[in-house]
């Protein structure tokens, strides 16, 4: 009787399966089969030294990149304040075209761009599509008309500290230097 190679392979696989079952019952299956499948399993994985090296590289990257990101964020706040002051100036120009004058602080200042002052007749607003925003640091814009720097109102963002004067991020952003 001649046995085909296919039959021999099946028999061999059955014997291996039975041997594996015996190891399961003997309680040694897990260790034996892991080593058979992955003979280098002890060498795989990450050591503590490798993990520390990776963490050090990440920390250095963050230490070098984070300050430049914050500087860009601060520059964006200054740019946003200048843009908002320009928007106020545009809306105030439309207000003046309709009423003949700029709103005074007693008439509500910048709020007169949203809400009609009681003593103004030719008001055709609102001149701002949304409520009057705060500056990028969360402070109210200062408004003064008549202004101290020409015929137009003075609009001021007091910067990061919310106080008059200052340097760098705390410097005032003003309408008369915004052009």
PDB file of C-alpha atoms in Angstrom:
ATOM      1  CA  UNK A   1       0.000   0.000   0.000  1.00  0.00           C
ATOM      2  CA  UNK A   2       1.358   3.322  -1.046  1.00  0.00           C
ATOM      3  CA  UNK A   3       0.796   6.418   1.161  1.00  0.00           C
ATOM      4  CA  UNK A   4       0.680   9.790  -0.507  1.00  0.00           C
ATOM      5  CA  UNK A   5       2.672  12.751   0.726  1.00  0.00           C
ATOM      6  CA  UNK A   6      -0.569  14.558   1.391  1.00  0.00           C
ATOM      7  CA  UNK A   7      -1.711  11.852   3.765  1.00  0.00           C
ATOM      8  CA  UNK A   8       1.656  11.963   5.542  1.00  0.00           C
ATOM      9  CA  UNK A   9       1.348  15.725   6.066  1.00  0.00           C
ATOM     10  CA  UNK A  10      -2.126  15.301   7.531  1.00  0.00           C
ATOM     11  CA  UNK A  11      -0.920  12.602   9.886  1.00  0.00           C
ATOM     12  CA  UNK A  12       2.019  14.722  10.970  1.00  0.00           C
ATOM     13  CA  UNK A  13      -0.281  17.689  11.660  1.00  0.00           C
ATOM     14  CA  UNK A  14      -2.603  15.461  13.713  1.00  0.00           C
ATOM     15  CA  UNK A  15       0.322  14.199  15.783  1.00  0.00           C
ATOM     16  CA  UNK A  16       1.506  17.747  16.398  1.00  0.00           C
ATOM     17  CA  UNK A  17      -2.006  18.805  17.401  1.00  0.00           C
ATOM     18  CA  UNK A  18      -2.271  15.885  19.866  1.00  0.00           C
ATOM     19  CA  UNK A  19       1.110  16.752  21.331  1.00  0.00           C
ATOM     20  CA  UNK A  20      -0.020  20.347  21.788  1.00  0.00           C
ATOM     21  CA  UNK A  21      -3.186  19.153  23.514  1.00  0.00           C
ATOM     22  CA  UNK A  22      -1.120  17.015  25.881  1.00  0.00           C
ATOM     23  CA  UNK A  23       0.998  20.056  26.756  1.00  0.00           C
ATOM     24  CA  UNK A  24      -2.157  22.035  27.503  1.00  0.00           C
ATOM     25  CA  UNK A  25      -3.283  19.412  29.938  1.00  0.00           C
ATOM     26  CA  UNK A  26       0.181  19.197  31.413  1.00  0.00           C
ATOM     27  CA  UNK A  27       0.195  22.962  32.015  1.00  0.00           C
ATOM     28  CA  UNK A  28       3.275  23.600  29.887  1.00  0.00           C
ATOM     29  CA  UNK A  29       1.582  24.567  26.646  1.00  0.00           C
ATOM     30  CA  UNK A  30       1.832  28.309  26.968  1.00  0.00           C
ATOM     31  CA  UNK A  31       5.580  28.533  27.553  1.00  0.00           C
ATOM     32  CA  UNK A  32       6.461  25.866  25.019  1.00  0.00           C
ATOM     33  CA  UNK A  33       4.283  27.171  22.205  1.00  0.00           C
ATOM     34  CA  UNK A  34       5.354  30.794  22.697  1.00  0.00           C
ATOM     35  CA  UNK A  35       8.990  29.799  22.344  1.00  0.00           C
ATOM     36  CA  UNK A  36       8.194  27.687  19.289  1.00  0.00           C
ATOM     37  CA  UNK A  37       6.312  30.505  17.594  1.00  0.00           C
ATOM     38  CA  UNK A  38       8.579  33.374  18.660  1.00  0.00           C
ATOM     39  CA  UNK A  39      11.999  32.019  19.477  1.00  0.00           C
ATOM     40  CA  UNK A  40      13.387  35.528  20.091  1.00  0.00           C
ATOM     41  CA  UNK A  41      10.558  36.677  22.354  1.00  0.00           C
ATOM     42  CA  UNK A  42      12.939  37.495  25.209  1.00  0.00           C
ATOM     43  CA  UNK A  43      14.734  39.981  22.940  1.00  0.00           C
ATOM     44  CA  UNK A  44      11.659  41.887  21.798  1.00  0.00           C
ATOM     45  CA  UNK A  45      10.210  44.824  23.741  1.00  0.00           C
ATOM     46  CA  UNK A  46      11.517  48.148  24.939  1.00  0.00           C
ATOM     47  CA  UNK A  47      14.068  48.483  27.687  1.00  0.00           C
ATOM     48  CA  UNK A  48      13.953  51.173  30.320  1.00  0.00           C
ATOM     49  CA  UNK A  49      17.026  52.845  28.830  1.00  0.00           C
ATOM     50  CA  UNK A  50      15.399  53.045  25.389  1.00  0.00           C
ATOM     51  CA  UNK A  51      12.261  54.521  26.931  1.00  0.00           C
ATOM     52  CA  UNK A  52      14.310  57.150  28.810  1.00  0.00           C
ATOM     53  CA  UNK A  53      16.174  58.106  25.629  1.00  0.00           C
ATOM     54  CA  UNK A  54      12.887  58.587  23.756  1.00  0.00           C
ATOM     55  CA  UNK A  55      11.417  60.632  26.630  1.00  0.00           C
ATOM     56  CA  UNK A  56      14.547  62.817  26.700  1.00  0.00           C
ATOM     57  CA  UNK A  57      14.323  63.470  22.962  1.00  0.00           C
ATOM     58  CA  UNK A  58      10.644  64.418  23.280  1.00  0.00           C
ATOM     59  CA  UNK A  59      11.380  66.716  26.235  1.00  0.00           C
ATOM     60  CA  UNK A  60      14.154  68.476  24.305  1.00  0.00           C
ATOM     61  CA  UNK A  61      11.884  68.910  21.298  1.00  0.00           C
ATOM     62  CA  UNK A  62       9.129  70.435  23.442  1.00  0.00           C
ATOM     63  CA  UNK A  63      11.628  72.702  25.220  1.00  0.00           C
ATOM     64  CA  UNK A  64      12.928  74.024  21.903  1.00  0.00           C
ATOM     65  CA  UNK A  65       9.630  74.322  20.007  1.00  0.00           C
ATOM     66  CA  UNK A  66       7.212  75.515  22.719  1.00  0.00           C
ATOM     67  CA  UNK A  67       8.726  78.993  23.228  1.00  0.00           C
ATOM     68  CA  UNK A  68       8.512  79.803  19.533  1.00  0.00           C
ATOM     69  CA  UNK A  69       4.889  78.628  19.478  1.00  0.00           C
ATOM     70  CA  UNK A  70       4.046  80.942  22.393  1.00  0.00           C
ATOM     71  CA  UNK A  71       5.754  83.866  20.656  1.00  0.00           C
ATOM     72  CA  UNK A  72       3.611  83.265  17.574  1.00  0.00           C
ATOM     73  CA  UNK A  73       0.525  83.120  19.780  1.00  0.00           C
ATOM     74  CA  UNK A  74       1.436  86.453  21.385  1.00  0.00           C
ATOM     75  CA  UNK A  75       2.086  88.036  17.987  1.00  0.00           C
ATOM     76  CA  UNK A  76      -1.315  86.759  16.819  1.00  0.00           C
ATOM     77  CA  UNK A  77      -3.010  88.476  19.777  1.00  0.00           C
ATOM     78  CA  UNK A  78      -1.368  91.781  18.900  1.00  0.00           C
ATOM     79  CA  UNK A  79      -2.404  91.391  15.252  1.00  0.00           C
ATOM     80  CA  UNK A  80      -5.969  90.525  16.296  1.00  0.00           C
ATOM     81  CA  UNK A  81      -6.179  93.629  18.504  1.00  0.00           C
ATOM     82  CA  UNK A  82      -4.967  95.839  15.644  1.00  0.00           C
ATOM     83  CA  UNK A  83      -7.495  94.263  13.271  1.00  0.00           C
ATOM     84  CA  UNK A  84     -10.323  94.752  15.758  1.00  0.00           C
ATOM     85  CA  UNK A  85      -9.392  98.412  16.280  1.00  0.00           C
ATOM     86  CA  UNK A  86      -9.429  98.819  12.480  1.00  0.00           C
ATOM     87  CA  UNK A  87     -12.929  97.242  12.397  1.00  0.00           C
ATOM     88  CA  UNK A  88     -14.067  99.728  15.058  1.00  0.00           C
ATOM     89  CA  UNK A  89     -12.669 102.604  12.996  1.00  0.00           C
ATOM     90  CA  UNK A  90     -14.548 101.401   9.908  1.00  0.00           C
ATOM     91  CA  UNK A  91     -17.818 101.085  11.841  1.00  0.00           C
ATOM     92  CA  UNK A  92     -17.259 104.481  13.481  1.00  0.00           C
ATOM     93  CA  UNK A  93     -16.748 105.994  10.008  1.00  0.00           C
ATOM     94  CA  UNK A  94     -20.144 104.658   8.913  1.00  0.00           C
ATOM     95  CA  UNK A  95     -21.688 105.967  12.161  1.00  0.00           C
ATOM     96  CA  UNK A  96     -20.249 109.433  11.483  1.00  0.00           C
ATOM     97  CA  UNK A  97     -21.562 109.407   7.884  1.00  0.00           C
ATOM     98  CA  UNK A  98     -25.085 108.763   9.198  1.00  0.00           C
ATOM     99  CA  UNK A  99     -25.098 110.963  12.306  1.00  0.00           C
ATOM    100  CA  UNK A 100     -22.544 113.648  11.446  1.00  0.00           C
ATOM    101  CA  UNK A 101     -20.342 112.955  14.470  1.00  0.00           C
ATOM    102  CA  UNK A 102     -18.683 110.158  16.403  1.00  0.00           C
ATOM    103  CA  UNK A 103     -20.362 108.808  19.551  1.00  0.00           C
ATOM    104  CA  UNK A 104     -19.139 110.256  22.837  1.00  0.00           C
ATOM    105  CA  UNK A 105     -18.367 108.230  25.941  1.00  0.00           C
ATOM    106  CA  UNK A 106     -21.636 109.573  27.453  1.00  0.00           C
ATOM    107  CA  UNK A 107     -23.555 108.146  24.468  1.00  0.00           C
ATOM    108  CA  UNK A 108     -22.107 104.714  25.152  1.00  0.00           C
ATOM    109  CA  UNK A 109     -18.816 104.893  23.278  1.00  0.00           C
ATOM    110  CA  UNK A 110     -18.333 101.740  21.217  1.00  0.00           C
ATOM    111  CA  UNK A 111     -21.712 100.381  22.401  1.00  0.00           C
ATOM    112  CA  UNK A 112     -23.334 103.115  20.268  1.00  0.00           C
ATOM    113  CA  UNK A 113     -22.268 101.018  17.272  1.00  0.00           C
ATOM    114  CA  UNK A 114     -24.746  98.326  18.393  1.00  0.00           C
ATOM    115  CA  UNK A 115     -27.434 100.190  20.345  1.00  0.00           C
ATOM    116  CA  UNK A 116     -28.958 103.519  19.286  1.00  0.00           C
ATOM    117  CA  UNK A 117     -28.181 106.328  21.715  1.00  0.00           C
ATOM    118  CA  UNK A 118     -31.370 108.109  22.807  1.00  0.00           C
ATOM    119  CA  UNK A 119     -30.342 111.599  21.628  1.00  0.00           C
ATOM    120  CA  UNK A 120     -29.111 110.558  18.141  1.00  0.00           C
ATOM    121  CA  UNK A 121     -31.653 110.909  15.322  1.00  0.00           C
ATOM    122  CA  UNK A 122     -29.941 109.727  12.142  1.00  0.00           C
ATOM    123  CA  UNK A 123     -28.629 106.440  13.589  1.00  0.00           C
ATOM    124  CA  UNK A 124     -28.973 103.680  10.943  1.00  0.00           C
ATOM    125  CA  UNK A 125     -27.155 100.877  12.762  1.00  0.00           C
ATOM    126  CA  UNK A 126     -26.254  98.531  14.106  1.00  0.00           C
ATOM    127  CA  UNK A 127     -22.826  99.191  12.661  1.00  0.00           C
ATOM    128  CA  UNK A 128     -21.210  96.057  14.127  1.00  0.00           C
ATOM    129  CA  UNK A 129     -22.636  92.606  13.282  1.00  0.00           C
ATOM    130  CA  UNK A 130     -22.032  91.216  16.803  1.00  0.00           C
ATOM    131  CA  UNK A 131     -21.654  92.538  20.326  1.00  0.00           C
ATOM    132  CA  UNK A 132     -18.606  94.694  20.970  1.00  0.00           C
ATOM    133  CA  UNK A 133     -15.826  92.175  21.649  1.00  0.00           C
ATOM    134  CA  UNK A 134     -13.210  92.337  24.349  1.00  0.00           C
ATOM    135  CA  UNK A 135      -9.573  92.578  23.335  1.00  0.00           C
ATOM    136  CA  UNK A 136      -7.606  89.313  22.842  1.00  0.00           C
ATOM    137  CA  UNK A 137      -6.530  89.406  26.515  1.00  0.00           C
ATOM    138  CA  UNK A 138     -10.136  89.622  27.735  1.00  0.00           C
ATOM    139  CA  UNK A 139     -10.183  93.351  28.619  1.00  0.00           C
ATOM    140  CA  UNK A 140     -12.588  96.005  27.356  1.00  0.00           C
ATOM    141  CA  UNK A 141     -11.288  98.429  24.753  1.00  0.00           C
ATOM    142  CA  UNK A 142     -10.921 101.995  26.008  1.00  0.00           C
ATOM    143  CA  UNK A 143     -12.766 104.628  23.951  1.00  0.00           C
ATOM    144  CA  UNK A 144     -12.454 108.405  24.085  1.00  0.00           C
ATOM    145  CA  UNK A 145     -14.091 111.051  21.891  1.00  0.00           C
ATOM    146  CA  UNK A 146     -13.047 113.706  21.384  1.00  0.00           C
ATOM    147  CA  UNK A 147      -9.688 112.028  21.309  1.00  0.00           C
ATOM    148  CA  UNK A 148      -6.290 113.408  22.238  1.00  0.00           C
ATOM    149  CA  UNK A 149      -4.651 112.399  18.936  1.00  0.00           C
ATOM    150  CA  UNK A 150      -6.521 114.057  16.084  1.00  0.00           C
ATOM    151  CA  UNK A 151     -10.119 114.390  14.937  1.00  0.00           C
ATOM    152  CA  UNK A 152     -11.019 110.729  15.344  1.00  0.00           C
ATOM    153  CA  UNK A 153     -11.795 108.847  18.557  1.00  0.00           C
ATOM    154  CA  UNK A 154      -9.005 107.206  20.528  1.00  0.00           C
ATOM    155  CA  UNK A 155      -9.438 103.436  20.816  1.00  0.00           C
ATOM    156  CA  UNK A 156      -7.001 101.608  23.076  1.00  0.00           C
ATOM    157  CA  UNK A 157      -6.256  98.022  24.046  1.00  0.00           C
ATOM    158  CA  UNK A 158      -4.078  98.069  27.135  1.00  0.00           C
ATOM    159  CA  UNK A 159      -2.323  94.829  26.181  1.00  0.00           C
ATOM    160  CA  UNK A 160      -1.729  91.750  28.280  1.00  0.00           C
ATOM    161  CA  UNK A 161      -1.625  93.479  31.670  1.00  0.00           C
ATOM    162  CA  UNK A 162      -4.735  95.624  31.103  1.00  0.00           C
ATOM    163  CA  UNK A 163      -2.870  98.709  32.390  1.00  0.00           C
ATOM    164  CA  UNK A 164      -1.875 101.886  30.574  1.00  0.00           C
ATOM    165  CA  UNK A 165       1.700 101.854  29.282  1.00  0.00           C
ATOM    166  CA  UNK A 166       3.920  98.811  29.298  1.00  0.00           C
ATOM    167  CA  UNK A 167       6.360  97.129  26.974  1.00  0.00           C
ATOM    168  CA  UNK A 168       6.342  93.991  24.865  1.00  0.00           C
ATOM    169  CA  UNK A 169       3.120  92.025  25.400  1.00  0.00           C
ATOM    170  CA  UNK A 170       1.924  94.611  27.912  1.00  0.00           C
ATOM    171  CA  UNK A 171       2.320  97.523  25.462  1.00  0.00           C
ATOM    172  CA  UNK A 172      -0.786  99.483  24.525  1.00  0.00           C
ATOM    173  CA  UNK A 173      -2.262  99.002  21.058  1.00  0.00           C
ATOM    174  CA  UNK A 174      -3.785 102.287  19.941  1.00  0.00           C
ATOM    175  CA  UNK A 175      -5.895 103.526  17.039  1.00  0.00           C
ATOM    176  CA  UNK A 176      -3.720 106.523  16.141  1.00  0.00           C
ATOM    177  CA  UNK A 177      -0.715 104.269  15.434  1.00  0.00           C
ATOM    178  CA  UNK A 178      -2.775 101.553  13.789  1.00  0.00           C
ATOM    179  CA  UNK A 179      -2.772 102.964  10.280  1.00  0.00           C
TER     180      UNK A 179
END
